[in-house]
Amino acid sequence: MNNEQKVDVKALQKQMQRRVRRRNNIDAWILMLPMVLILYLFVWRPTVLGGVWSFFDMKAYTVDEFCGFDNFRKVITHTQFLPMLWNTVQYVFWSLIIGFLPPLFIAIMINEIIHFKGGFRVLIYIPAVIPGIAAMLMWYFIYYPDQTGLLNMLLGKLGMDPYTWLNDPNFAIIGIVIFMTWKGFAGTMLLYYASLQGVSVELYEAALIDGAGPFKRLWHVTRPAIEGLLLLNLVRQIIGVFQTMEQPLAMTGGGPNGASTTLSYQLYQYGFNSGGKSTGQAMALGVIIFMILIVFTIFYFWLNKKVESRY
Amino acid sequence: MKAKKIISFILAISMIAIALSGCNNKANDKDEQGRTVFSISGYPTKEGTSKESFDRKVTKFNEENTDAVVVPDVWNFELKTFYAKAAGNQLPNVFDTRYTEVAQCIDSGYVADITDALKNRGYEGKFNPAVLDIVTKDGKIYGFPYDAALQGLAINTELFEKAGLMEADGTPKQPKDWNELAEFAVKIKEATGKAGFVFPTSDNVGGWIFTCLAWSFGVDFMEQGEDGKWKAIFNSPEAAEALSFIKDLKWKYDVLPANALINYDEYMKAYATGNAAMMIIDTAVVNNVSKYGMTPEQIGMMPIPAGPKGRVSLVAGSPYMFTAESTDDQIDAGLRYLEMSYNYNATNNFKEQKERSIQIALEENRLVGLKKFSVWDKDTESVKFESELIEKNQNANPNHVRLYNEFIENPDIEIRPEEPVCAQELYALLDGCIQEVLTNKDADCATLLDKAVSDFQSNYLDNLSY
C-alpha cells in the first residue's frame, strides 16, 4: 500500500514537473513570438529568399524563371564592379587609418581626466545622438565646395583659395570616412572606456613604483587589458565599413564619376534605381557581399571566443 | 521530442507568415450595391486647400456617377516604392507618374494597356501625337497623358536686369544658341558674381538634360540593327563637342557654381535662390520654385537655345496610368474621373476644376502665366479655355514669359521622346562623364565617351532581357 502511494506521488511529481515545464515553454515561446516573427519576416525570410532569388530572372520584383548564375555573371562582368570593389576596400583602409585609433586615445584621455569626467563623456558622445541624415547634411555643408562651405570659410580666413573637398575624386572617400569616424567613434570609445575602467588601479601603482613612465604603463598595463577588444573592434569595423551605403548616397551620390561608389551603394542602385531591370543582380551582389563578409564574421566569432576565454 | 516541438513551431510560424505575405488589399472591383470601386493616387495628407479640393472632387464624382465609387489613396508615385507595391498588389488602380518613368513602368508589366478603353470613350485622334507617342509602345497605349511641358530656358529676371540683358520693353534677351548662352552667362557672372548658368550632374538628371543639349549638336545615342539588337553610338565627334561645351562652361568661361555634384534638389535650389541665372528645365517645374522663396516676378522663361543642328526639346510632364490588375470597368470609371479635370471638351466640371487649380496656384504664390504645351490636338475647346484662364489670372510679368508663350503657340522646334531603351542607365553614365569634365580640367571628352559607350554596351544593351 505504502509502495503504491510512493509510486503515485512520484508519478504525480513527474506530471507536475512536466506541466510546469510545458507551461514555462509555452510562456517562453509566447514571449519570444513577436521577436521571432519580426526576425522571420524581416531578416530570415528575406535573407534566404534573396539568396534563392539571386538565381532567378526577376521581372521588377516578381520572380520569373531560373537563370543559373546569369545574375552573378552580370554583376561580376559589370565594368564598374572591380573599381567599386576597390573603392570599398579603400573605405575600409581609410577607416582603419583614420578611424581605428582615435576612439582608443579619447577613451584613455577621458579615463585619465580627473575633473568633469562625466561632462566630457557626454560632450564627446553627442555626435552619436545626432540623426544620421541630419549629420550627413551638416557635413555636406561643412565640405561644400564654394565659399559658403565651413572648411572653405576657414581656408578663406587663412587667405587660401577654396578647395573642392568631396568634388575631388581623390578626397571624396577620405572625406566621407572622416565624417563616419566623427559620427561613429563615440560608441566604440565608450566600449574602450568601460574596459579601461576594469583595469585594476593597483597594477598602475605597481608599475609606477617600478619606475614605468606613462607610455610604458600604457604598453605594459593598459594594452594587455584591452587588446582583445581592440582586435574584435578591428574586425567589426571592417565588416561595418564594407557595407557603407547611405553616406555616399547622401553626400556625393557616388561621385564624382563613381569615385565614392561602394558595392552596397551599387546594390541599392540595382535594387531601387534600375527600373526593376536589375533586381536579380541586386540579390546576386548581396550574396557576393555576404560571402565576402561571412569570412570576416567567422573570424570574428572565432576571435570573440578566444577573447572571452581570456577573461 | 524537443526537435519535433521546434519544427512544429517553425512550421506554424511559416504558415502565419505565408498567410500574412499573401494578404493584399486589392479591393474587389464591385461593392455590395454593384458599383465599380477603384482607387486613385495622390490624396494629400496635409489639411488644406488641396485636400479640400480633392475631397470635393471625389464627392462630386460619386454623386454624378451612380455606378462607380472612387477611393482616394495617399500614395504618390515614386519608382522606388512602385515596384514593391506593384509586386504586392498594393497600388491604387489609377496613379500619376512622369513621362521619364513611363518606359520603365511599361517594361515592368505592372501597367494596363488602355488602348481599347480610350477608343471606347472616343479619344481616337484627340491627343497630341508628340505626347501620345511617349505613352505608346508597340502600338499599344499605356497611359492617359494629362500634363505636358517643353524643356526651355528658365531665367532669373533680376540677375538678367543687373547684367543689362533686358530689352527696353522689359523682355529678357534670348540667347539664340549655346555659344550665346555662354556669353550671357559670362556677363551675368561679371555683373553679379553669381553663376550665370547651372547644369545638373547627378541622380540621372544631368544625363537627362544633356541628351536634349546633345541632340541639338546632332548626337545619336543608339541605333537598332536589323537583328533587333541595340548599339550605343554616342562616341561621335558631335557628342564630344557637346560634352566639351559643358567642360568649357566650367574651365573656359567659369560660369557654373563651384559644386560639381548637383542633383535635382540642388539644381532647383541654385536657380530658385538666385545663385544661378539660367537653367534648362520644363515649365511645369518652374511653377514650383516658390517653396524656395522665388517670386513669380523673378521668373522668366524662353525657348531652349539652338545647337549647330537646330533647336531640339524634350517633352516632360505626367500621365496617369492604370495597374495591370484593373478591370475594364475600373479603367472606364477611372477615365471618367480623370475627365473631370482633363478633357478636350471644356465641360462644366473641367472649367470648375481648372479655375480651382489656378486659384490654389495663386494662393501658394506659384507662377501662373506660362502657356501649356497641350496634350490635346491644337484646336480643342479646353485648350483655348485654359489659355484664356491663365492669361486672365496670371501673376507672372507678361514680358518675362512672352518669348516662351509666343514660341509655344507655334513651336518651330524638333520635339523628341526620351531614348528608347535603358534611358535611365544612359543618364547615369552621362552624369559620370559630366562630373568628370567638371572636376578634371584635363579630362578628354572623346576618351570619356568611348568608355561610356563601351560600358553602356556591355553592361546594359548586351544584357537586355526585355
Short mmCIF file of C-alpha atoms in Angstrom, two decimals, chain B residues 79-440:
data_model
loop_
_atom_site.label_atom_id
_atom_site.label_comp_id
_atom_site.label_asym_id
_atom_site.label_seq_id
_atom_site.Cartn_x
_atom_site.Cartn_y
_atom_site.Cartn_z
CA LEU B 79 9.83 54.44 -58.69
CA LYS B 80 11.46 53.03 -55.54
CA THR B 81 8.13 52.15 -53.96
CA PHE B 82 6.29 51.50 -57.20
CA TYR B 83 7.76 48.05 -57.87
CA ALA B 84 7.36 46.80 -54.34
CA LYS B 85 3.77 47.97 -54.17
CA ALA B 86 3.05 46.56 -57.62
CA ALA B 87 4.52 43.17 -56.74
CA GLY B 88 2.46 43.15 -53.53
CA ASN B 89 -0.72 44.20 -55.37
CA GLN B 90 -0.98 47.33 -53.29
CA LEU B 91 -1.03 50.01 -55.97
CA PRO B 92 -4.03 52.27 -56.45
CA ASN B 93 -5.80 51.44 -59.72
CA VAL B 94 -5.10 54.85 -61.18
CA PHE B 95 -1.81 56.58 -60.48
CA ASP B 96 0.04 59.64 -61.54
CA THR B 97 3.57 59.19 -62.90
CA ARG B 98 6.10 61.05 -65.06
CA TYR B 99 6.99 60.62 -68.73
CA THR B 100 10.57 59.86 -67.83
CA GLU B 101 9.43 56.78 -65.86
CA VAL B 102 6.83 55.58 -68.36
CA ALA B 103 9.14 53.21 -70.25
CA GLN B 104 10.17 51.52 -67.02
CA CYS B 105 6.56 51.17 -65.85
CA ILE B 106 5.55 49.61 -69.16
CA ASP B 107 8.58 47.28 -69.26
CA SER B 108 7.82 46.03 -65.77
CA GLY B 109 4.47 44.65 -66.93
CA TYR B 110 2.61 46.21 -64.00
CA VAL B 111 0.55 48.66 -66.04
CA ALA B 112 -2.55 48.09 -68.14
CA ASP B 113 -2.94 48.54 -71.88
CA ILE B 114 -5.75 51.10 -72.15
CA THR B 115 -5.93 51.39 -75.96
CA ASP B 116 -9.44 49.94 -76.18
CA ALA B 117 -10.74 51.80 -73.16
CA LEU B 118 -9.58 55.10 -74.68
CA LYS B 119 -11.11 54.17 -78.01
CA ASN B 120 -14.43 53.32 -76.35
CA ARG B 121 -14.50 56.72 -74.72
CA GLY B 122 -13.88 58.48 -78.01
CA TYR B 123 -10.26 59.53 -77.60
CA GLU B 124 -9.12 58.47 -81.05
CA GLY B 125 -7.34 61.32 -82.78
CA LYS B 126 -7.83 63.62 -79.80
CA PHE B 127 -4.34 63.52 -78.27
CA ASN B 128 -1.32 65.46 -79.50
CA PRO B 129 0.71 62.74 -81.30
CA ALA B 130 4.03 64.03 -79.87
CA VAL B 131 2.69 63.39 -76.38
CA LEU B 132 0.78 60.20 -77.11
CA ASP B 133 3.98 58.69 -78.52
CA ILE B 134 5.55 58.80 -75.07
CA VAL B 135 2.93 56.53 -73.52
CA THR B 136 2.71 54.21 -76.53
CA LYS B 137 4.72 51.05 -77.02
CA ASP B 138 4.35 48.68 -79.97
CA GLY B 139 1.13 50.41 -80.97
CA LYS B 140 -0.47 50.00 -77.54
CA ILE B 141 -1.34 52.96 -75.36
CA TYR B 142 -0.47 52.58 -71.66
CA GLY B 143 -1.19 56.00 -70.23
CA PHE B 144 -3.51 58.97 -70.20
CA PRO B 145 -1.25 62.00 -70.76
CA TYR B 146 -2.63 64.96 -68.86
CA ASP B 147 0.21 67.39 -68.47
CA ALA B 148 3.00 68.27 -70.88
CA ALA B 149 5.71 70.87 -70.92
CA LEU B 150 8.59 71.52 -73.28
CA GLN B 151 12.03 71.96 -71.88
CA GLY B 152 13.05 75.55 -72.18
CA LEU B 153 15.41 78.04 -70.60
CA ALA B 154 14.34 79.39 -67.21
CA ILE B 155 15.98 82.64 -66.22
CA ASN B 156 16.21 84.81 -63.14
CA THR B 157 15.00 88.19 -64.35
CA GLU B 158 16.65 90.17 -61.55
CA LEU B 159 20.08 88.83 -62.47
CA PHE B 160 19.33 89.46 -66.17
CA GLU B 161 18.38 93.03 -65.33
CA LYS B 162 21.59 93.60 -63.39
CA ALA B 163 23.66 92.22 -66.27
CA GLY B 164 21.90 94.52 -68.74
CA LEU B 165 20.31 91.64 -70.60
CA MET B 166 16.82 93.13 -70.84
CA GLU B 167 15.26 94.79 -73.87
CA ALA B 168 13.85 98.29 -73.46
CA ASP B 169 10.31 96.93 -73.04
CA GLY B 170 11.34 94.65 -70.17
CA THR B 171 11.53 91.45 -72.20
CA PRO B 172 14.64 89.44 -71.41
CA LYS B 173 17.07 88.89 -74.28
CA GLN B 174 17.10 85.42 -75.76
CA PRO B 175 20.40 83.57 -76.21
CA LYS B 176 19.94 82.19 -79.72
CA ASP B 177 22.44 79.36 -79.42
CA TRP B 178 24.65 77.69 -76.83
CA ASN B 179 27.60 79.97 -77.52
CA GLU B 180 25.48 83.00 -76.90
CA LEU B 181 24.22 81.38 -73.71
CA ALA B 182 27.83 81.12 -72.54
CA GLU B 183 28.38 84.81 -73.40
CA PHE B 184 25.27 85.79 -71.43
CA ALA B 185 26.45 83.68 -68.51
CA VAL B 186 29.83 85.44 -68.52
CA LYS B 187 28.13 88.86 -68.48
CA ILE B 188 25.94 87.78 -65.56
CA LYS B 189 28.89 86.43 -63.59
CA GLU B 190 30.84 89.65 -64.17
CA ALA B 191 27.93 91.87 -63.23
CA THR B 192 26.55 89.97 -60.25
CA GLY B 193 29.17 87.47 -59.09
CA LYS B 194 26.53 84.73 -59.34
CA ALA B 195 26.82 81.66 -61.55
CA GLY B 196 25.49 82.54 -64.99
CA PHE B 197 24.25 79.03 -65.64
CA VAL B 198 23.70 75.82 -63.70
CA PHE B 199 23.83 72.31 -65.10
CA PRO B 200 22.76 69.23 -63.13
CA THR B 201 25.22 66.37 -62.77
CA SER B 202 23.82 63.58 -60.63
CA ASP B 203 20.86 61.29 -59.86
CA ASN B 204 20.42 60.87 -63.64
CA VAL B 205 19.20 64.45 -64.02
CA GLY B 206 22.42 65.58 -65.69
CA GLY B 207 22.19 62.88 -68.33
CA TRP B 208 18.51 63.63 -68.87
CA ILE B 209 19.14 67.32 -69.60
CA PHE B 210 22.34 66.51 -71.51
CA THR B 211 20.52 64.34 -74.06
CA CYS B 212 18.46 67.37 -75.03
CA LEU B 213 21.56 69.52 -75.47
CA ALA B 214 23.38 66.75 -77.33
CA TRP B 215 20.54 66.23 -79.81
CA SER B 216 20.91 69.87 -80.82
CA PHE B 217 24.57 69.10 -81.60
CA GLY B 218 23.37 66.25 -83.86
CA VAL B 219 24.17 63.38 -81.48
CA ASP B 220 22.51 59.99 -81.91
CA PHE B 221 22.81 57.90 -78.77
CA MET B 222 21.87 54.44 -80.03
CA GLU B 223 20.62 52.60 -83.06
CA GLN B 224 18.81 49.33 -83.60
CA GLY B 225 20.32 46.84 -86.03
CA GLU B 226 18.34 44.63 -88.38
CA ASP B 227 18.66 41.78 -85.90
CA GLY B 228 16.83 43.92 -83.33
CA LYS B 229 19.94 44.47 -81.21
CA TRP B 230 20.79 47.92 -79.93
CA LYS B 231 24.15 49.54 -80.41
CA ALA B 232 25.49 52.53 -78.49
CA ILE B 233 26.92 55.14 -80.85
CA PHE B 234 27.39 58.28 -78.84
CA ASN B 235 31.17 58.34 -79.04
CA SER B 236 30.83 60.63 -82.05
CA PRO B 237 32.63 63.94 -82.67
CA GLU B 238 29.27 65.68 -82.16
CA ALA B 239 28.87 64.16 -78.69
CA ALA B 240 32.44 65.15 -77.82
CA GLU B 241 31.62 68.68 -78.96
CA ALA B 242 28.52 68.78 -76.75
CA LEU B 243 30.45 67.49 -73.74
CA SER B 244 33.27 69.97 -74.47
CA PHE B 245 30.71 72.73 -74.30
CA ILE B 246 29.86 71.69 -70.72
CA LYS B 247 33.56 71.47 -69.94
CA ASP B 248 34.15 74.96 -71.34
CA LEU B 249 31.37 76.37 -69.19
CA LYS B 250 33.48 75.38 -66.21
CA TRP B 251 37.07 75.81 -67.30
CA LYS B 252 36.94 78.36 -70.12
CA TYR B 253 34.03 80.60 -69.17
CA ASP B 254 33.87 79.75 -65.44
CA VAL B 255 30.15 80.41 -65.20
CA LEU B 256 28.98 77.33 -63.27
CA PRO B 257 28.53 77.01 -59.49
CA ALA B 258 31.56 75.64 -57.61
CA ASN B 259 29.75 72.44 -56.68
CA ALA B 260 30.05 69.78 -59.38
CA LEU B 261 27.72 67.27 -57.69
CA ILE B 262 24.30 68.72 -58.40
CA ASN B 263 21.22 66.57 -58.01
CA TYR B 264 17.68 67.65 -58.74
CA ASP B 265 17.14 69.47 -55.45
CA GLU B 266 20.45 71.30 -55.68
CA TYR B 267 19.62 72.20 -59.27
CA MET B 268 16.29 73.76 -58.33
CA LYS B 269 17.78 75.43 -55.29
CA ALA B 270 20.65 77.03 -57.23
CA TYR B 271 18.18 78.67 -59.59
CA ALA B 272 15.38 79.45 -57.16
CA THR B 273 17.62 81.08 -54.56
CA GLY B 274 19.20 83.34 -57.17
CA ASN B 275 22.59 81.66 -57.10
CA ALA B 276 22.40 80.83 -60.79
CA ALA B 277 20.75 82.88 -63.52
CA MET B 278 19.80 80.27 -66.12
CA MET B 279 18.81 76.63 -66.20
CA ILE B 280 17.29 74.20 -68.68
CA ILE B 281 14.02 72.89 -67.32
CA ASP B 282 10.44 72.27 -68.25
CA THR B 283 7.77 74.81 -67.47
CA ALA B 284 5.86 72.59 -65.09
CA VAL B 285 8.78 72.67 -62.68
CA VAL B 286 9.31 76.40 -62.83
CA ASN B 287 5.82 76.74 -61.41
CA ASN B 288 7.05 75.11 -58.23
CA VAL B 289 10.09 77.14 -57.19
CA SER B 290 8.09 79.29 -54.78
CA LYS B 291 8.99 76.98 -51.89
CA TYR B 292 12.50 78.44 -52.06
CA GLY B 293 11.08 81.95 -51.87
CA MET B 294 11.32 82.81 -55.57
CA THR B 295 8.54 85.17 -56.59
CA PRO B 296 6.66 84.98 -59.92
CA GLU B 297 8.13 88.39 -60.81
CA GLN B 298 11.66 86.94 -60.70
CA ILE B 299 10.90 84.11 -63.09
CA GLY B 300 11.41 84.35 -66.82
CA MET B 301 11.04 81.63 -69.40
CA MET B 302 12.14 81.32 -73.00
CA PRO B 303 12.75 78.62 -75.59
CA ILE B 304 15.81 76.40 -75.35
CA PRO B 305 18.85 77.73 -77.28
CA ALA B 306 19.76 76.11 -80.56
CA GLY B 307 22.77 73.93 -81.26
CA PRO B 308 24.69 73.51 -84.53
CA LYS B 309 21.94 71.14 -85.73
CA GLY B 310 18.99 73.24 -84.66
CA ARG B 311 16.70 73.51 -81.70
CA VAL B 312 15.56 70.31 -80.03
CA SER B 313 13.44 69.85 -76.97
CA LEU B 314 12.09 67.05 -74.89
CA VAL B 315 8.55 66.73 -73.63
CA ALA B 316 8.35 66.49 -69.87
CA GLY B 317 5.24 66.07 -67.82
CA SER B 318 2.91 63.46 -66.47
CA PRO B 319 0.41 60.82 -67.49
CA TYR B 320 -1.99 58.75 -65.42
CA MET B 321 -1.55 55.00 -65.69
CA PHE B 322 -3.66 52.04 -64.59
CA THR B 323 -2.44 48.93 -62.82
CA ALA B 324 -2.41 45.72 -64.84
CA GLU B 325 -4.94 44.14 -62.44
CA SER B 326 -7.55 46.84 -63.03
CA THR B 327 -10.73 45.54 -64.63
CA ASP B 328 -12.26 47.13 -67.74
CA ASP B 329 -14.94 48.70 -65.55
CA GLN B 330 -12.35 50.19 -63.24
CA ILE B 331 -10.39 51.62 -66.17
CA ASP B 332 -13.54 53.11 -67.65
CA ALA B 333 -14.59 54.62 -64.32
CA GLY B 334 -11.05 55.89 -63.79
CA LEU B 335 -11.09 57.62 -67.17
CA ARG B 336 -14.40 59.26 -66.31
CA TYR B 337 -12.85 60.55 -63.10
CA LEU B 338 -9.82 61.95 -64.98
CA GLU B 339 -12.10 63.63 -67.50
CA MET B 340 -13.42 65.88 -64.75
CA SER B 341 -10.08 67.72 -64.75
CA TYR B 342 -8.53 66.77 -68.07
CA ASN B 343 -10.79 66.96 -71.04
CA TYR B 344 -10.70 68.07 -74.65
CA ASN B 345 -14.19 69.49 -74.18
CA ALA B 346 -14.50 72.44 -71.85
CA THR B 347 -17.20 70.80 -69.73
CA ASN B 348 -18.58 72.49 -66.66
CA ASN B 349 -16.64 70.11 -64.46
CA PHE B 350 -13.45 70.84 -66.37
CA LYS B 351 -13.95 74.59 -66.10
CA GLU B 352 -14.64 74.35 -62.39
CA GLN B 353 -11.57 72.18 -61.72
CA LYS B 354 -9.26 74.41 -63.76
CA GLU B 355 -10.50 77.57 -62.09
CA ARG B 356 -9.95 76.00 -58.71
CA SER B 357 -6.47 74.74 -59.51
CA ILE B 358 -5.44 78.20 -60.72
CA GLN B 359 -6.83 79.72 -57.53
CA ILE B 360 -4.75 77.25 -55.48
CA ALA B 361 -1.63 78.12 -57.50
CA LEU B 362 -2.22 81.82 -56.91
CA GLU B 363 -2.75 81.24 -53.19
CA GLU B 364 0.52 79.30 -52.99
CA ASN B 365 2.29 82.05 -54.93
CA ARG B 366 3.19 79.65 -57.73
CA LEU B 367 3.76 81.09 -61.17
CA VAL B 368 0.66 81.48 -63.31
CA GLY B 369 1.22 82.84 -66.78
CA LEU B 370 3.03 80.20 -68.81
CA LYS B 371 1.01 78.63 -71.56
CA LYS B 372 0.85 74.86 -71.65
CA PHE B 373 2.18 72.57 -74.32
CA SER B 374 -1.10 70.88 -74.98
CA VAL B 375 -1.65 67.16 -74.61
CA TRP B 376 -4.60 67.59 -76.95
CA ASP B 377 -4.80 68.35 -80.58
CA LYS B 378 -4.34 72.02 -81.23
CA ASP B 379 -7.82 73.44 -81.65
CA THR B 380 -9.58 71.82 -78.77
CA GLU B 381 -12.07 73.79 -76.76
CA SER B 382 -10.45 73.08 -73.41
CA VAL B 383 -7.02 74.33 -74.50
CA LYS B 384 -8.48 77.67 -75.56
CA PHE B 385 -10.40 77.94 -72.31
CA GLU B 386 -7.30 77.15 -70.23
CA SER B 387 -5.08 79.59 -72.15
CA GLU B 388 -7.59 82.38 -71.64
CA LEU B 389 -7.96 81.50 -67.98
CA ILE B 390 -4.18 81.61 -67.48
CA GLU B 391 -3.93 84.93 -69.29
CA LYS B 392 -6.71 86.40 -67.19
CA ASN B 393 -5.28 85.24 -63.86
CA GLN B 394 -1.57 85.48 -64.49
CA ASN B 395 0.73 86.63 -61.71
CA ALA B 396 3.79 86.46 -63.98
CA ASN B 397 5.16 89.57 -65.61
CA PRO B 398 3.86 89.06 -69.19
CA ASN B 399 7.11 90.40 -70.64
CA HIS B 400 9.15 87.85 -68.74
CA VAL B 401 7.28 84.90 -70.20
CA ARG B 402 6.40 86.39 -73.58
CA LEU B 403 9.16 84.66 -75.54
CA TYR B 404 8.07 81.25 -74.26
CA ASN B 405 4.36 81.85 -74.72
CA GLU B 406 4.85 83.07 -78.29
CA PHE B 407 7.01 80.09 -79.02
CA ILE B 408 4.56 77.56 -77.56
CA GLU B 409 1.79 78.83 -79.84
CA ASN B 410 3.82 77.65 -82.78
CA PRO B 411 6.87 75.67 -81.70
CA ASP B 412 9.36 75.64 -84.61
CA ILE B 413 11.39 73.00 -82.91
CA GLU B 414 12.15 69.32 -83.15
CA ILE B 415 10.40 67.52 -80.29
CA ARG B 416 11.87 64.21 -79.24
CA PRO B 417 10.81 61.49 -76.83
CA GLU B 418 13.43 60.04 -74.50
CA GLU B 419 15.93 57.49 -75.75
CA PRO B 420 14.12 54.21 -76.39
CA VAL B 421 16.00 51.71 -74.21
CA CYS B 422 17.85 51.90 -70.89
CA ALA B 423 17.41 55.67 -70.82
CA GLN B 424 17.98 55.92 -67.06
CA GLU B 425 21.18 53.86 -67.26
CA LEU B 426 22.36 56.10 -70.10
CA TYR B 427 21.67 59.17 -67.96
CA ALA B 428 23.67 57.69 -65.09
CA LEU B 429 26.68 57.14 -67.36
CA LEU B 430 26.37 60.63 -68.83
CA ASP B 431 26.20 62.00 -65.28
CA GLY B 432 29.59 60.39 -64.69
CA CYS B 433 31.06 61.97 -67.87
CA ILE B 434 29.72 65.40 -66.90
CA GLN B 435 31.08 65.09 -63.35
CA GLU B 436 34.46 64.10 -64.75
CA VAL B 437 34.73 67.09 -67.12
CA LEU B 438 33.64 69.42 -64.35
CA THR B 439 36.13 68.11 -61.78
CA ASN B 440 39.07 67.28 -64.02
#
